[in-house]
Coordinates of C-alpha atoms and ligand atoms in Angstrom, one line a residue:
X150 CA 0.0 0.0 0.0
X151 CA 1.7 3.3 -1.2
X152 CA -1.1 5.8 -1.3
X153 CA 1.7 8.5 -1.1
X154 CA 0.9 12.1 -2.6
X155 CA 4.0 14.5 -2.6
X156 CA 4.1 17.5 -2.0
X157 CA 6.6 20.0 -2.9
X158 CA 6.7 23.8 -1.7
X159 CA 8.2 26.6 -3.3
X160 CA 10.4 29.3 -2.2
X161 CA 7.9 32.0 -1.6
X162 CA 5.6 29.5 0.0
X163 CA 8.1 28.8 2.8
X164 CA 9.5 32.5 2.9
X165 CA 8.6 33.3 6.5
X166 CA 6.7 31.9 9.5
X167 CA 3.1 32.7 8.2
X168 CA 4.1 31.4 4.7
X169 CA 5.1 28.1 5.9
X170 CA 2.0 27.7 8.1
X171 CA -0.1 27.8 5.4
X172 CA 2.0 24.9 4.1
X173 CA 1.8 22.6 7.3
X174 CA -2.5 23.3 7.0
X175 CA -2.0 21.9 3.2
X176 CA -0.1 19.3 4.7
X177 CA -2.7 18.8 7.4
X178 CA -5.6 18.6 4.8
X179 CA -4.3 15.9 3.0
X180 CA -3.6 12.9 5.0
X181 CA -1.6 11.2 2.5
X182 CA 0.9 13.7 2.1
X183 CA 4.2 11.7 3.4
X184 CA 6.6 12.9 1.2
X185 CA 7.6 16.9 1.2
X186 CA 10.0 18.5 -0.6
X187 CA 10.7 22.0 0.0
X188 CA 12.6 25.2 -1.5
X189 CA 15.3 27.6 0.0
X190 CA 13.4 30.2 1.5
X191 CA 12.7 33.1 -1.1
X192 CA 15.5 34.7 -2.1
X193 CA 18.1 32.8 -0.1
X194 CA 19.1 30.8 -3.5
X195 CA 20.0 34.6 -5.1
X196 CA 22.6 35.4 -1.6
X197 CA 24.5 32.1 -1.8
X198 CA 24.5 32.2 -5.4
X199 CA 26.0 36.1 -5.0
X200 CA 28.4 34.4 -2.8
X201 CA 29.6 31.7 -5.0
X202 CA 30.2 34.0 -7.7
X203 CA 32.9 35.1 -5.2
X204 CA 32.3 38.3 -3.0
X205 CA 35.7 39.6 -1.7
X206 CA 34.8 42.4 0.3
X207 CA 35.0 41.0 3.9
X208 CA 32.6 43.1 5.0
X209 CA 29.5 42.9 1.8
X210 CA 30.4 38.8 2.5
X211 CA 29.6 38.9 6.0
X212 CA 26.5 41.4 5.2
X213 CA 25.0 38.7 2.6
X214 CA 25.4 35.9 5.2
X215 CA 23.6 38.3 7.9
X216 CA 20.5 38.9 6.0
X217 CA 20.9 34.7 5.0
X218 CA 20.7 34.0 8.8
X219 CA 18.2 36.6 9.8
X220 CA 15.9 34.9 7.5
X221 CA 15.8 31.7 9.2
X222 CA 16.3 32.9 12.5
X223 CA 13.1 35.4 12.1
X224 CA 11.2 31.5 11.7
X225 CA 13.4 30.3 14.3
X226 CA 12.2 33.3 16.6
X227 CA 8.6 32.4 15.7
X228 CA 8.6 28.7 17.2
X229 CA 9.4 26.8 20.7
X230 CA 12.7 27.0 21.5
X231 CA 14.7 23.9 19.6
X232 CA 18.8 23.9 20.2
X233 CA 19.5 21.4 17.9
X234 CA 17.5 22.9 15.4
X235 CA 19.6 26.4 15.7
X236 CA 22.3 24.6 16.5
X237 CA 22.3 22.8 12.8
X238 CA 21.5 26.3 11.0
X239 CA 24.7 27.8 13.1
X240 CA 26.7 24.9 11.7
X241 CA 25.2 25.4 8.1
X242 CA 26.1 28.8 8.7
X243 CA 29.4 28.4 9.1
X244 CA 30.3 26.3 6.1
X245 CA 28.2 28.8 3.9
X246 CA 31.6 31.4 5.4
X247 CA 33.6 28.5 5.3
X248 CA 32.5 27.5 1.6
X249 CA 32.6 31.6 0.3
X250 CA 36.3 32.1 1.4
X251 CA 37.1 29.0 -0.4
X252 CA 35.6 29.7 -3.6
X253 CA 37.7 32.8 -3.5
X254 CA 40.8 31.2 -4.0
X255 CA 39.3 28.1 -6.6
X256 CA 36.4 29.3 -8.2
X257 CA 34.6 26.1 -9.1
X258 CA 31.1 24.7 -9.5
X259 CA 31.8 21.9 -7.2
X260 CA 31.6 24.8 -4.7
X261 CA 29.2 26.5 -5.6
X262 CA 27.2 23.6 -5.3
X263 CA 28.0 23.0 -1.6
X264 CA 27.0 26.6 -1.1
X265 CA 23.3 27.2 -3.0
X266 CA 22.6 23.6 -1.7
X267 CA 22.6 25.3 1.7
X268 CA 19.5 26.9 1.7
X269 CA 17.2 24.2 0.8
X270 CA 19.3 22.3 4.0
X271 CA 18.2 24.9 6.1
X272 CA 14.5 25.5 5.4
X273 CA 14.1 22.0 5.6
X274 CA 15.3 21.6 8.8
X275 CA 13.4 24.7 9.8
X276 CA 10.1 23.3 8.2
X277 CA 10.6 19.9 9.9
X278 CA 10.3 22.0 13.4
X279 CA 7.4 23.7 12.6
X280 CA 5.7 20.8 11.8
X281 CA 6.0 18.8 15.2
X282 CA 5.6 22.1 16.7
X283 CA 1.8 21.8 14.8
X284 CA 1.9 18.4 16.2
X285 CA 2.2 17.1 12.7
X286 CA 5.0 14.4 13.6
X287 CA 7.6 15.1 10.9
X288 CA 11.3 14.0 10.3
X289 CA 14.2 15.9 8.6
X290 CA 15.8 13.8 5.9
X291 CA 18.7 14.5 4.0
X292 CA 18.0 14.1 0.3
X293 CA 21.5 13.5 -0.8
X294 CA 21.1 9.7 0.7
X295 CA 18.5 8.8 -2.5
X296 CA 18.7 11.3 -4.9
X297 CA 22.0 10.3 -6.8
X298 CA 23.0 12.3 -9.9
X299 CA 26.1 12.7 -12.1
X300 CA 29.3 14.6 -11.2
X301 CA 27.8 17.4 -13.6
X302 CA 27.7 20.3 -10.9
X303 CA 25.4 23.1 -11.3
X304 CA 23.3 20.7 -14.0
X305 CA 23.5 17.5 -12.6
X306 CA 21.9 14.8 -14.3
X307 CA 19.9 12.2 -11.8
X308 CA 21.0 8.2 -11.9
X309 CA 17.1 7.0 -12.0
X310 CA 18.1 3.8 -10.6
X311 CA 19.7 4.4 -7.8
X312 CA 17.9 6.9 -7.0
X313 CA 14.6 4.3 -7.3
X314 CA 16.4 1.7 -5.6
X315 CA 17.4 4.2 -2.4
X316 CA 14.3 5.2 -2.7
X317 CA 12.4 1.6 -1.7
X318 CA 15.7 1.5 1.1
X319 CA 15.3 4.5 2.5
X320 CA 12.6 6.6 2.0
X321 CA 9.5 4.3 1.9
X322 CA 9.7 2.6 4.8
X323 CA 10.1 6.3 6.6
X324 CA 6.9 7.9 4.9
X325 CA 4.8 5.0 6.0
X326 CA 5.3 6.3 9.6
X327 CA 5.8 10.0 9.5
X328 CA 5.8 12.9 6.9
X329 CA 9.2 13.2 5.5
X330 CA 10.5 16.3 4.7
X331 CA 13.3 16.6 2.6
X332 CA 15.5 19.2 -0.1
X333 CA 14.6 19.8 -3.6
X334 CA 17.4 21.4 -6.2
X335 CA 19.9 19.6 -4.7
X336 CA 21.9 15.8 -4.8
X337 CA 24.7 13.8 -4.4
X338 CA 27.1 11.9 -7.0
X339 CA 29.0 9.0 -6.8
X340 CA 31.2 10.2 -4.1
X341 CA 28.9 11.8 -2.2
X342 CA 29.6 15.4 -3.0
X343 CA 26.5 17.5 -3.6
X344 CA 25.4 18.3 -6.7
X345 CA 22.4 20.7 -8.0
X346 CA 19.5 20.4 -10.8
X347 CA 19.8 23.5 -12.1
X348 CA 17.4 27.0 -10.8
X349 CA 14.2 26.0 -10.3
X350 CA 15.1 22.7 -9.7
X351 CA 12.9 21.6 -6.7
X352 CA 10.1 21.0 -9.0
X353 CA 11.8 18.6 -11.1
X354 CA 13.4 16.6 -7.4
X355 CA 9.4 16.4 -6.3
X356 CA 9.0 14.6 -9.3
X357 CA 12.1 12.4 -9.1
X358 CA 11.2 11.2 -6.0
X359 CA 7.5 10.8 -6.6
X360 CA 8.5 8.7 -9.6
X361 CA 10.9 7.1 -6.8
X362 CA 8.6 6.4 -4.0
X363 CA 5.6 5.4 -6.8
X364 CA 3.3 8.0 -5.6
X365 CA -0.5 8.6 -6.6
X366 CA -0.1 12.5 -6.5
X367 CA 2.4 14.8 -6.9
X368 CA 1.4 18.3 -5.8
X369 CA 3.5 21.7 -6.3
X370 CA 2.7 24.6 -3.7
X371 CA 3.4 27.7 -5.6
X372 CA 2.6 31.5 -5.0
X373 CA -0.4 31.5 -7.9
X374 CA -3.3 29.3 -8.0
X375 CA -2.5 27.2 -11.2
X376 CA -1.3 27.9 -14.3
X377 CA -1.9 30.2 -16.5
X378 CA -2.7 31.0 -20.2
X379 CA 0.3 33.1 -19.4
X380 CA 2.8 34.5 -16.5
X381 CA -0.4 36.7 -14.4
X382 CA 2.8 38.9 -14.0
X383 CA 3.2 39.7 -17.3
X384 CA -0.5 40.1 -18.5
X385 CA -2.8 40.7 -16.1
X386 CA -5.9 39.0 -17.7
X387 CA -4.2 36.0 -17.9
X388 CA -6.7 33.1 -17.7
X389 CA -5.9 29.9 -15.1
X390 CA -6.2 26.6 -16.6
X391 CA -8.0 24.0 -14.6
X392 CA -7.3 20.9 -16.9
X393 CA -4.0 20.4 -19.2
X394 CA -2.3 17.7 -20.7
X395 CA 1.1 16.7 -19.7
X396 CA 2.3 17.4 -23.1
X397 CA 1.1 21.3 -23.4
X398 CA 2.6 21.6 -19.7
X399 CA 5.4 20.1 -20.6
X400 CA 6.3 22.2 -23.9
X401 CA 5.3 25.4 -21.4
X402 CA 7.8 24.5 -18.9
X403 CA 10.4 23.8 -21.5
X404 CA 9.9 27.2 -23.2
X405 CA 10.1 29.2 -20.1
X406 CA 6.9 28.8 -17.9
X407 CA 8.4 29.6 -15.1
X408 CA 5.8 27.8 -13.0
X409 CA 7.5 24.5 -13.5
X410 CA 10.9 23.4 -13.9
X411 CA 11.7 22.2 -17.5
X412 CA 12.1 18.5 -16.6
X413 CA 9.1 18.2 -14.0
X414 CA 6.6 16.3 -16.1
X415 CA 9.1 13.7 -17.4
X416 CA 8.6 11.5 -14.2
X417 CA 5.6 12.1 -14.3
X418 CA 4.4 11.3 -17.3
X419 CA 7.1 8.0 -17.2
X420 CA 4.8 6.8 -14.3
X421 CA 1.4 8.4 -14.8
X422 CA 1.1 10.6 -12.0
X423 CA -1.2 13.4 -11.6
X424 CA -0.1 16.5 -10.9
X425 CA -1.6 19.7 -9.2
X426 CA -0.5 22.9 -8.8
X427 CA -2.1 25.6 -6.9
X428 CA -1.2 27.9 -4.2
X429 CA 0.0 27.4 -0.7
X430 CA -1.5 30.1 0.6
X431 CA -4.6 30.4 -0.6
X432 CA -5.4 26.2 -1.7
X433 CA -9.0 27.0 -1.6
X434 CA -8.6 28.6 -5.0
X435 CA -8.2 25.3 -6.4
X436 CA -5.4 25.0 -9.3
X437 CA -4.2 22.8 -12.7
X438 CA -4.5 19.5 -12.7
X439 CA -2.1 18.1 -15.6
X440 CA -2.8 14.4 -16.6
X441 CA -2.1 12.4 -19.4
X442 CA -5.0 13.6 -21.2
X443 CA -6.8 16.8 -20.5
X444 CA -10.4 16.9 -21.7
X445 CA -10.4 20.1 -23.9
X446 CA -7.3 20.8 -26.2
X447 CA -8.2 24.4 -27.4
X448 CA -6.0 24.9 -30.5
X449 CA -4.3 28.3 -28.5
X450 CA -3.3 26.8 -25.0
X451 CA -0.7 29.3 -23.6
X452 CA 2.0 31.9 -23.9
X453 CA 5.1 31.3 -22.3
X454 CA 8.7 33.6 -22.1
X455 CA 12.2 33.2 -21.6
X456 CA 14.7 35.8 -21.4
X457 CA 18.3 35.8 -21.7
X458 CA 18.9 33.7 -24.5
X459 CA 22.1 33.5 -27.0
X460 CA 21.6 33.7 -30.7
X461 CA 24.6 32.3 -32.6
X462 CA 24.5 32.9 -36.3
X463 CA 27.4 30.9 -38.8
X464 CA 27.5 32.2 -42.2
X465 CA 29.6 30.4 -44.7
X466 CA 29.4 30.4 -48.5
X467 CA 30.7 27.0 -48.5
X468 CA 26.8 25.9 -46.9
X469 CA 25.4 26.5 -50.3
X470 CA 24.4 23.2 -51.8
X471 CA 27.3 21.4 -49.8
X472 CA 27.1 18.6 -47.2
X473 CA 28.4 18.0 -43.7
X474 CA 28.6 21.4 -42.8
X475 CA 26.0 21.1 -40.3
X476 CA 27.3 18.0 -38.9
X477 CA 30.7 19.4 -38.4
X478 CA 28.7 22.2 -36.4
X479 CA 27.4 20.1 -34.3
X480 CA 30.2 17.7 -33.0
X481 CA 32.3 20.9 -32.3
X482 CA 29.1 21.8 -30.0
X483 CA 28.4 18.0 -28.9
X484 CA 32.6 17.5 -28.3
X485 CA 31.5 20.7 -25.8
X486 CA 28.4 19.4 -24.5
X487 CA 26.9 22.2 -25.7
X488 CA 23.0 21.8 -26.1
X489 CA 21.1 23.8 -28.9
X490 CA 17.5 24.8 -28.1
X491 CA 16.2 27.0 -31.5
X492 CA 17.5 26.4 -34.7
X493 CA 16.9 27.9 -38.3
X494 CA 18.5 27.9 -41.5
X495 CA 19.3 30.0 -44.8
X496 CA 21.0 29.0 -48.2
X497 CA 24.5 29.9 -46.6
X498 CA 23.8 30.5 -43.1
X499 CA 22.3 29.1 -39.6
X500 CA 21.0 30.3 -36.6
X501 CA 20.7 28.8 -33.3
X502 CA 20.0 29.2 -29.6
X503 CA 21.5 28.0 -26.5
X504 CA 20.1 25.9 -24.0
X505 CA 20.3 27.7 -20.7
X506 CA 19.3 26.1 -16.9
X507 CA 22.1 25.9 -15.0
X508 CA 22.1 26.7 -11.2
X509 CA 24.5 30.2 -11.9
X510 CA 21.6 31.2 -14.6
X511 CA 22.1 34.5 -16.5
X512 CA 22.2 34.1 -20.1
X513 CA 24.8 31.2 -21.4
X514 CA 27.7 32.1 -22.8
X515 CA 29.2 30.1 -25.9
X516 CA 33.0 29.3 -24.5
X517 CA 35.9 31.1 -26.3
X518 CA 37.2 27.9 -27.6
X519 CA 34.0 26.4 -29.1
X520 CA 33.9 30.1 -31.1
X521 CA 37.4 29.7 -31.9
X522 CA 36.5 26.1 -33.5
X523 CA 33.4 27.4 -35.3
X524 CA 35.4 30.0 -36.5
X525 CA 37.7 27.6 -38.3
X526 CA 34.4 26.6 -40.5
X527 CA 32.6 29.7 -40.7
X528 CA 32.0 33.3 -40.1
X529 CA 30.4 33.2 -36.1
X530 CA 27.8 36.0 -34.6
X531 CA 26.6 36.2 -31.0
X532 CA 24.0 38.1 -30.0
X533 CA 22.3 38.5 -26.7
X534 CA 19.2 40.9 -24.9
X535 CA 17.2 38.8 -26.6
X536 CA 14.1 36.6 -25.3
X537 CA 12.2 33.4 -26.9
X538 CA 8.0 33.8 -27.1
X539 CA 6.4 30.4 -27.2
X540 CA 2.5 29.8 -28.6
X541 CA 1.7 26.7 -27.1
X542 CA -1.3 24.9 -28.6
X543 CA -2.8 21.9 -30.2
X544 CA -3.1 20.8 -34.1
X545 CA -1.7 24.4 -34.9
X546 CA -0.3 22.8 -38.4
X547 CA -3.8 21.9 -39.3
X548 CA -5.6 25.3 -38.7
X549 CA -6.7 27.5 -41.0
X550 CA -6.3 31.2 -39.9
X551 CA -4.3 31.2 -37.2
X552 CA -1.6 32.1 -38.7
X553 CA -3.3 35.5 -39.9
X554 CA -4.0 36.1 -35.8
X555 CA -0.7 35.5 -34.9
X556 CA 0.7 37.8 -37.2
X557 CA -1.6 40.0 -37.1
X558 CA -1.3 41.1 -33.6
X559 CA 2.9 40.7 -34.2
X560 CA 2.4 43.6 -37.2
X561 CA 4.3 46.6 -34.8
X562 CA 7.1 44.6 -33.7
X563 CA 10.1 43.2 -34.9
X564 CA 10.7 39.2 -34.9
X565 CA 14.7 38.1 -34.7
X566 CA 13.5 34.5 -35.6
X567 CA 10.5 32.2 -36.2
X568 CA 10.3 28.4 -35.6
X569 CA 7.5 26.5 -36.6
X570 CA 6.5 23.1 -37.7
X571 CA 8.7 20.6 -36.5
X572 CA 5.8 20.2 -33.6
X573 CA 2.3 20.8 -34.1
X574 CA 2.2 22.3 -30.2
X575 CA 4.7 24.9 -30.5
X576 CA 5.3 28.4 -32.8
X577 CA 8.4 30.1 -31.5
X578 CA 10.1 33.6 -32.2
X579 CA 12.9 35.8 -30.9
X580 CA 12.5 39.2 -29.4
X581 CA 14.6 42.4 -28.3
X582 CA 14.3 42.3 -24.7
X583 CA 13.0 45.4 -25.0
X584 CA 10.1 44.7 -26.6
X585 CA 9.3 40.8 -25.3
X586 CA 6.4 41.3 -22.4
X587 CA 4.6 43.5 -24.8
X588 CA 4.4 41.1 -27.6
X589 CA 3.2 38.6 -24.8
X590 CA 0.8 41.3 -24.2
X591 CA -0.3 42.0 -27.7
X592 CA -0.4 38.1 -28.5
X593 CA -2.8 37.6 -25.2
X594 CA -5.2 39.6 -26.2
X595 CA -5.6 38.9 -29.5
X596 CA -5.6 35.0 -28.6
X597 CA -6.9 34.5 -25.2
X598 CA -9.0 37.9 -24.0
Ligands
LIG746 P1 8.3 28.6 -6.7 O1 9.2 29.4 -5.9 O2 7.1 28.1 -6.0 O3 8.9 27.4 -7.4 P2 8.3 30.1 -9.1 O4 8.6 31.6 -8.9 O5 9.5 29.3 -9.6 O6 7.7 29.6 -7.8 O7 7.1 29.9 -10.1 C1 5.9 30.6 -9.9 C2 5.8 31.8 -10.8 O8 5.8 31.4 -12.1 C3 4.6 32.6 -10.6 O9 4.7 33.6 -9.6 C4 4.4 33.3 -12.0 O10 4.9 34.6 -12.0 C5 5.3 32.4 -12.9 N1 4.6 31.9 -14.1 C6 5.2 31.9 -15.3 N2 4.4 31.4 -16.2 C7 3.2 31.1 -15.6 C8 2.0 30.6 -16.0 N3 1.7 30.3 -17.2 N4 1.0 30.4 -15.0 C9 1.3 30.7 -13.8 N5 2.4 31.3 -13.3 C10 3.4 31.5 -14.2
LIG747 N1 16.1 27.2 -4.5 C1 16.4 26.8 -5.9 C2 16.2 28.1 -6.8 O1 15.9 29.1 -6.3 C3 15.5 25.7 -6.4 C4 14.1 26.0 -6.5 O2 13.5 26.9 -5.8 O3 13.4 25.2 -7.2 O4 16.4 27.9 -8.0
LIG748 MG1 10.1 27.3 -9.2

C-alpha cells in the first residue's frame, strides 16, 4: 500500500513563519501527504549564489550571510525554543563562510554547489520543526542519501536507478510512519559530493522522488493558483487553466513557464502521475491538474517567455548546396556538451540558440574555444538581450487562420526569428528584450481575451 501524494513547496511559499504555516495546513488537509519536498526560502538561492560568484569584500560577505541567517532565524524566533535545530542552522552557517572564502581562491562549480545547496538544508530543517511544533510528527531527511545524480555540478543529471532503488531502502519505509521532509534542487554523486538540478530545480526533485517512491499525487505549492494562459505577472488578464495535458505543460515549462521546472513532467508522465498545482496560501482557489489527457485541447493553449537567450549565427558560403557542414557544427558543439535549443536555416547561413538552466543562470555564454573552433568553419555572430516567445497549442499545423492572428497582432514589432512546424504544439520567435512582455501582451489579447 503506497497511497503516497507528494508534496513539494516553493520558495515563496516557505519565505517566513506565516508562509510556511499555510503549508503545514495543506499538509494537514491531506492525509496522504508523506513525502515533502521544499525550496530555499525566497530569495536565499539569489545570496548564496551572489556568494559563489565570489564576494571579496569582507565586510559585503559577511553582510550577505547576515541577511541569510536573519531569515531563518526570524522562523526560528517564531517557534518553541529547539537547540538542535539552531544549533544545525549555526553549523550550516558556518560552512556557507567557510565555503565563500574558499571559492575565492578556486572558483569552481563543485563549490558553488556546496553553497546554493545550503538553503534548501536549512529551510528544511526549519520546516521539519514547525511541523511537530503543529503536532504534525515530521522528520528531517537529508536528500543526498537517494537522490543520486552525475558529477555534472550546477546541471546534474539524476542516476534513475539508484535513486529508485534508495528510494524503496530509504525513503518508503520512513513515509509509512511520518511525513518526511526533505530538499529539492539539490543531490549527491558517486562520491557523495553534492550536486544541484539547475534553478528551479525543486520542481523537477518532487517529481524524481514521486517517480521514486511510486506516488498517486504529486502536488506543487506555488505562489499563484494554477497555471496560466500566461505568466499573471506579465498580462494581467491571464486566464488559469483547470485541466491540461502533460504534453502542453510540458512544452510550457520547456519554453520558459516559469511555473515549473523544465524536466518536472518527465517523471511524471514516465509513471502516470497526476499532478496539481495551486497555491499554498490560498489552496481554496483550487489549481491545474495536468494528466495524461486533458479533456479540452483548445487549439491556442498558452503563452510562455524566456529571457536571456544567445543567438549564434554561422554564415559560410561554403553551406550553399554542400554537405556536412551542419554536422561538423554540431560535434564541435556536442565535443563541448553544448545543447542547442532554436535552430533555423538559410541557403549559406544558420542560426541557433543556447540551451540555458544551470544553477549560476544568467544568459549562457558560448565558450571562447567552441567560437574559436566554429570559427575555423565559418563566419560566427553572438548576439544576446534577446528573449524566446512560445505559442503553445494543439493541431496548430492543421488550422486554418491562425496564422493571420498571430501575425496580425505581431504587425508593430520586430521578430529576430520564427520556428514552426517541426511540432504541431509549439510556434516560437525571438525578441529584443525590449520589446518581449509586450508582444506577450499583444499576443494575449488577440488570442486568449
Ligand atoms: P516557486 O518558488 O514556488 O517554485 P516560481 O517563482 O518558480 O515559484 O514559479 C511561480 C511563478 O511562475 C509565478 O509567480 C508566476 O509569475 C510564474 N509563471 C510563469 N508562467 C506562468 C503561468 N503560465 N502560469 C502561472 N504562473 C506562471
Ligand atoms: N532554491 C532553488 C532556486 O531558487 C531551487 C528551487 O527553488 O526550485 O532555484
Ligand atoms: Mg520554481
Amino acid at each position: 500500500m503506497n497511497a503516497f501524494t507528494v508534496a513539494k513547496f516553493g520558495g515563496t511559499s516557505v519565505a517566513d513563519h506565516a508562509a510556511m504555516s499555510h503549508c503545514a495546513s495543506v499538509i494537514e488537509e491531506n492525509k496522504t501527504t508523506r513525502l515533502v519536498i521544499v525550496s530555499a526560502c525566497s530569495g536565499v538561492t539569489n545570496l548564496l549564489v551572489e556568494l559563489s560568484n565570489g564576494v571579496d569584500c569582507p565586510l559585503m560577505q559577511q553582510t550577505i550571510i547576515s541577511k541569510i541567517a536573519e531569515i531563518h532565524f526570524d522562523i526560528l524566533a517564531r517557534l518553541p525554543d529547539a537547540p538542535d535545530v539552531k544549533n544545525q542552522i549555526h553549523a550550516i552557517l558556518d560552512q556557507i563562510k567557510t565555503l565563500s572564502i574558499s571559492v575565492l581562491d578556486v572558483p569552481s562549480s563543485k563549490i558553488t554547489d556546496s553553497l546554493v545547496a545550503c538553503g534548501e538544508l536549512m529551510s528544511s530543517h526549519i520546516f521539519t520543526h514547525l511541523l511537530n511544533a503543529q503536532a504534525i510528527k515530521a522528520r528531517f531527511f537529508d536528500v543526498r542519501q537517494v537522490l543520486k545524480t552525475d558529477a555534472n555540478y550546477g546541471k546534474a543529471t539524476p542516476n534513475l536507478e539508484l535513486i529508485s532503488q534508495y528510494a524503496q531502502e530509504l525513503l518508503i519505509p520512513l513515509c509509512k510512519e511520518q511525513v518526511v521532509v526533505t530538499q529539492g534542487f539539490m543531490g549527491s554523486d558517486s562520491l557523495g559530493n553534492t550536486t544541484t538540478l539547475g534553478r528551479g530545480g525543486s520542481d523537477y526533485s518532487a517529481a524524481l522522488l514521486a517517480e521514486a517512491i511510486q506516488a498517486d499525487i504529486l502536488e506543487i505549492w506555488t505562489d499563484v493558483p494554477g497555471i496560466y494562459s500566461t505568466d499573471p505577472r506579465i498580462a494581467s488578464q491571464a486566464k488559469p487553466i483547470s485541466e491540461i495535458s502533460f504534453n502542453e505543460a510540458s512544452e510550457m515549462a520547456n519554453f520558459g513557464a516559469k511555473i515549473l521546472h523544465p524536466a518536472t513532467l518527465l517523471p511524471a508522465m514516465r509513471r502516470n502521475i497526476p499532478v496539481f498545482v495551486g497555491s499554498s496560501q490560498a489552496p481554496k482557489l483550487g489549481g491545474t491538474w495536468i494528466r495524461h489527457q486533458a479533456q479540452a485541447s483548445p487549439l491556442f493553449r498558452a503563452l510562455a517567455l524566456r529571457c536571456n537567450q544567445t543567438l549564434i549565427t554561422l554564415t559560410s558560403l561554403n553551406m550553399l548546396h554542400a554537405y556536412g557542414f551542419l554536422a561538423n557544427v554540431f560535434n564541435i558543439l556536442a565535443e563541448h556538451k553544448i545543447s542547442v535549443d532554436l535552430i533555423t536555416t538559410s541557403e549559406v547561413s544558420v542560426s541557433l540558440t543556447l540551451d540555458q538552466t544551470n544553477t549560476c543562470g544568467g544568459a549562457p555564454m558560448l565558450p571562447k574555444e567552441v567560437e574559436k573552433a566554429l570559427e575555423k568553419l565559418c563566419r560566427v555572430t553572438v548576439e544576446q538581450d534577446i528573449c524566446l516567445v512560445a505559442l503553445i497549442g494543439n493541431k496548430m499545423g492543421e488550422s486554418r487562420g491562425g496564422a493571420a492572428k498571430i501575425f496580425g497582432a505581431l504587425k508593430d514589432y520586430n521578430l529576430r526569428m520564427i520556428c514552426y512546424g517541426a511540432s504541431n504544439h509549439n510556434l516560437c520567435f525571438l525578441t529584443h528584450t525590449n520589446e518581449a512582455k509586450d508582444v506577450v501582451r499583444a499576443l494575449h489579447k488577440e488570442l486568449f481575451e
